[in-house]
Amino acid sequence: MDSIIKLIIKWSGKEYELELTESETVSDLKNTIHKKTCVRPERQKLLNLKFKGKAPDDECRLSQLKLKPGFKIMMMGSLEEDIAEVNTTPIDIPEVVNDLDIEEDEIAIENREEYLAKIDKRIKDYDVKILNQPREGKNLLVLDIDYTLFDHRSVAETGAELMRPYLHEFLTAAYEDYDIVIWSATGMKWIDEKMKLLGVTNNPNYKIMFHLDSLAMISVHIPKYGVMQVKPLGVIWGKFKQYSHKNTIMFDDIRRNFIMNPKNGLKIRPFRQAHFNRSKDEELLHLSKYLKYLAKNCNDFSSINHRHWEGKCL
Ligand SMILES: [Mg+2]
């Protein structure tokens, strides 16, 4: 007989009960989750669903997973409506990224009229929800999430397991000299959720000024790579005049994200394979020293070549 399995999906602070049969597959499970939560199968990350230590294939039968009755599956995933405009946005940046190391193209792209017009449009139309007010005399730090603060691809029971080491120490130290903005190429609900999961949102030791999502990005055409979504700092500078190229730095694991502001971006090493690298990764520890160095010694952040950041903070 095909016996029934009852499961619980935990997503976005809520729990959903499901009933499936043992002969159904992971693909059937995802479709059932879709019906309950409206999160499409391809957007579902079932964090603790494992077969032989890895995320199971869609064809895998539920009987093979040996799930206990009432097993609680932790899901991450965003709703289609949250990522409305994003048909062209890389929600899930491919594992192998064609990252750019093009310097000759950068200047040309940075000043192109049509891109400046797009930035103006974002300044006017994009609604920033301030979480904490800007502070007098602070610099600005803009941070990517995926692979910068968080390994969003590995499988884990809790978000904390995927957090980059020293995250809270890093943000605490940075907050002394910088107002902090989180900017991720996903939807806002998803960003809010991740920041809660990581314990950033309500951390007593620092405050995030605001979050920006994919809708604050613009698309640019890069001759060698085609049309790509990028994060122009001009959107923030246009809305908050106290920040500029002189006092802003952006950390991202993908260089093209700051192609509009190459002199104010620092490409960090991506944090991947959290389980393997958690005990070794010290990137944030070193970067917090670099932030101190900039705050103390530099009147114009764009005058320094951030590619050589490590030499400045040993
Ligand atoms: Mg990233």
PDB file of N, CA and C and ligand atoms in Angstrom, residues 144 146-148 252-253, ligand 1:
ATOM      1  N   ASP A 144      26.419  43.843  -0.538  1.00  0.00           N
ATOM      2  CA  ASP A 144      25.685  42.783  -1.206  1.00  0.00           C
ATOM      3  C   ASP A 144      25.359  41.696  -0.167  1.00  0.00           C
ATOM      4  N   ASP A 146      24.203  37.899  -1.139  1.00  0.00           N
ATOM      5  CA  ASP A 146      24.537  36.537  -1.545  1.00  0.00           C
ATOM      6  C   ASP A 146      26.021  36.387  -1.887  1.00  0.00           C
ATOM      7  N   TYR A 147      26.638  35.446  -1.220  1.00  0.00           N
ATOM      8  CA  TYR A 147      28.072  35.144  -1.334  1.00  0.00           C
ATOM      9  C   TYR A 147      28.956  36.233  -0.727  1.00  0.00           C
ATOM     10  N   THR A 148      28.355  37.345  -0.287  1.00  0.00           N
ATOM     11  CA  THR A 148      29.138  38.370   0.406  1.00  0.00           C
ATOM     12  C   THR A 148      28.971  38.189   1.917  1.00  0.00           C
ATOM     13  N   ASP A 252      31.045  43.796  -2.947  1.00  0.00           N
ATOM     14  CA  ASP A 252      30.237  42.838  -3.697  1.00  0.00           C
ATOM     15  C   ASP A 252      31.169  41.756  -4.222  1.00  0.00           C
ATOM     16  N   ASP A 253      30.647  40.538  -4.370  1.00  0.00           N
ATOM     17  CA  ASP A 253      31.497  39.474  -4.918  1.00  0.00           C
ATOM     18  C   ASP A 253      31.483  39.480  -6.443  1.00  0.00           C
TER      19      ASP A 253
HETATM   20 MG    MG B   1      26.662  38.370  -4.405  1.00  0.00          MG
END
